[in-house]
């Protein structure tokens, strides 16, 4: 999502969402599931499979 204050990713949790600053690692995973786990002051990224229909 592009806003006047910069580029953001939409993080969804259940029925809520949060905007977080875009990071270069997310660019390479566009269209795939990405999970970030916040622990303390750092984020651990888990990169998943592509979303959509599977064969």
Coordinates of N, CA and C in Angstrom, one line a residue:
X1 N 0.8 -1.1 0.0 CA 0.0 0.0 0.0 C 0.9 1.2 0.0
X2 N 0.7 2.1 -0.9 CA 1.5 3.4 -1.0 C 0.7 4.5 -0.4
X3 N 1.3 5.1 0.6 CA 0.6 6.3 1.3 C 1.6 7.5 1.2
X4 N 1.2 8.7 1.5 CA 2.0 9.8 1.4 C 3.2 9.7 2.4
X5 N 3.1 8.9 3.4 CA 4.1 8.7 4.4 C 5.1 7.6 4.1
X6 N 4.8 6.9 3.0 CA 5.7 5.8 2.6 C 4.9 4.6 2.1
X7 N 5.7 3.5 2.0 CA 5.1 2.2 1.5 C 4.9 1.3 2.7
X8 N 3.7 0.7 2.7 CA 3.3 -0.2 3.9 C 2.8 -1.5 3.4
X9 N 2.9 -2.5 4.3 CA 2.3 -3.8 4.1 C 1.1 -3.9 5.0
X10 N 0.1 -4.6 4.6 CA -1.1 -4.9 5.4 C -0.9 -6.2 6.1
X11 N -0.9 -6.2 7.4 CA -0.8 -7.4 8.2 C -2.2 -7.7 8.8
X12 N -2.7 -8.9 8.5 CA -4.0 -9.2 9.0 C -4.0 -10.3 10.1
X13 N -4.8 -10.1 11.1 CA -4.9 -11.1 12.2 C -6.4 -11.2 12.5
X14 N -7.0 -12.3 12.2 CA -8.4 -12.6 12.5 C -9.2 -11.5 11.7
X15 N -9.9 -10.7 12.4 CA -10.8 -9.7 11.8 C -10.2 -8.3 11.9
X16 N -8.9 -8.2 12.2 CA -8.2 -6.9 12.3 C -7.1 -6.8 11.3
X17 N -6.6 -5.6 11.1 CA -5.4 -5.5 10.3 C -4.6 -4.3 10.8
X18 N -3.3 -4.3 10.5 CA -2.3 -3.3 10.9 C -1.5 -3.0 9.7
X19 N -1.1 -1.7 9.6 CA -0.1 -1.3 8.5 C 1.3 -1.3 9.1
X20 N 2.2 -1.9 8.5 CA 3.6 -1.9 8.9 C 4.5 -1.4 7.8
X21 N 5.6 -0.8 8.2 CA 6.5 -0.3 7.2 C 7.0 -1.4 6.3
X22 N 7.1 -1.1 5.0 CA 7.5 -2.1 4.0 C 9.0 -2.3 4.1
X23 N 9.4 -3.6 4.0 CA 10.8 -4.0 4.1 C 11.2 -4.7 2.8
X24 N 12.4 -4.6 2.3 CA 12.9 -5.2 1.1 C 12.6 -6.7 1.0
X25 N 12.6 -7.4 2.1 CA 12.4 -8.9 2.1 C 11.0 -9.2 1.7
X26 N 10.0 -8.3 1.9 CA 8.7 -8.5 1.5 C 8.5 -8.4 0.0
X27 N 9.3 -7.6 -0.7 CA 9.3 -7.4 -2.2 C 9.4 -8.8 -2.9
X28 N 10.4 -9.5 -2.4 CA 10.7 -10.8 -3.0 C 9.6 -11.9 -2.8
X29 N 8.7 -11.6 -1.9 CA 7.6 -12.6 -1.5 C 6.2 -12.1 -1.9
X30 N 6.1 -11.1 -2.8 CA 4.8 -10.6 -3.2 C 4.0 -11.7 -3.8
X31 N 2.7 -11.9 -3.3 CA 1.8 -12.9 -3.7 C 2.0 -14.2 -3.0
X32 N 2.9 -14.2 -2.0 CA 3.0 -15.4 -1.2 C 2.7 -15.1 0.3
X33 N 2.4 -16.2 1.0 CA 2.2 -16.0 2.5 C 3.5 -15.6 3.2
X34 N 3.4 -14.6 4.0 CA 4.5 -14.1 4.8 C 4.1 -13.9 6.2
X35 N 4.8 -14.5 7.2 CA 4.4 -14.4 8.6 C 5.6 -13.8 9.3
X36 N 5.3 -12.7 10.1 CA 6.3 -12.1 10.9 C 5.9 -12.3 12.4
X37 N 6.9 -12.8 13.2 CA 6.7 -13.0 14.6 C 7.5 -12.0 15.4
X38 N 6.9 -11.1 16.2 CA 7.6 -10.1 17.0 C 7.9 -10.7 18.3
X39 N 9.2 -10.6 18.6 CA 9.7 -11.1 20.0 C 10.7 -10.0 20.4
X40 N 10.3 -9.4 21.6 CA 11.2 -8.3 22.0 C 11.2 -7.1 21.0
X41 N 12.4 -6.7 20.6 CA 12.5 -5.6 19.6 C 12.8 -6.1 18.2
X42 N 12.6 -7.4 17.9 CA 13.0 -7.8 16.6 C 11.8 -8.6 16.0
X43 N 11.9 -8.8 14.7 CA 10.8 -9.5 13.9 C 11.5 -10.7 13.2
X44 N 10.9 -11.9 13.4 CA 11.4 -13.1 12.7 C 10.4 -13.4 11.6
X45 N 10.9 -13.5 10.3 CA 10.1 -13.7 9.2 C 10.0 -15.2 8.8
X46 N 8.8 -15.6 8.5 CA 8.7 -17.0 7.9 C 8.0 -16.8 6.6
X47 N 8.7 -17.3 5.5 CA 8.2 -17.2 4.2 C 7.5 -18.4 3.7
X48 N 6.3 -18.3 3.3 CA 5.5 -19.5 3.0 C 5.3 -19.7 1.5
X49 N 4.3 -20.6 1.2 CA 4.1 -21.0 -0.2 C 3.2 -20.0 -0.8
X50 N 3.1 -20.1 -2.2 CA 2.3 -19.1 -2.9 C 0.8 -19.4 -2.6
X51 N 0.0 -18.3 -2.5 CA -1.4 -18.4 -2.3 C -2.1 -18.6 -3.6
X52 N -3.3 -19.3 -3.5 CA -4.1 -19.5 -4.7 C -4.4 -21.0 -4.9
X53 N -4.9 -21.4 -6.0 CA -5.2 -22.8 -6.3 C -4.0 -23.6 -6.5
X54 N -4.0 -24.8 -5.9 CA -2.9 -25.7 -6.1 C -3.3 -26.8 -7.0
X55 N -2.3 -27.4 -7.7 CA -2.6 -28.5 -8.6 C -2.3 -29.8 -8.0

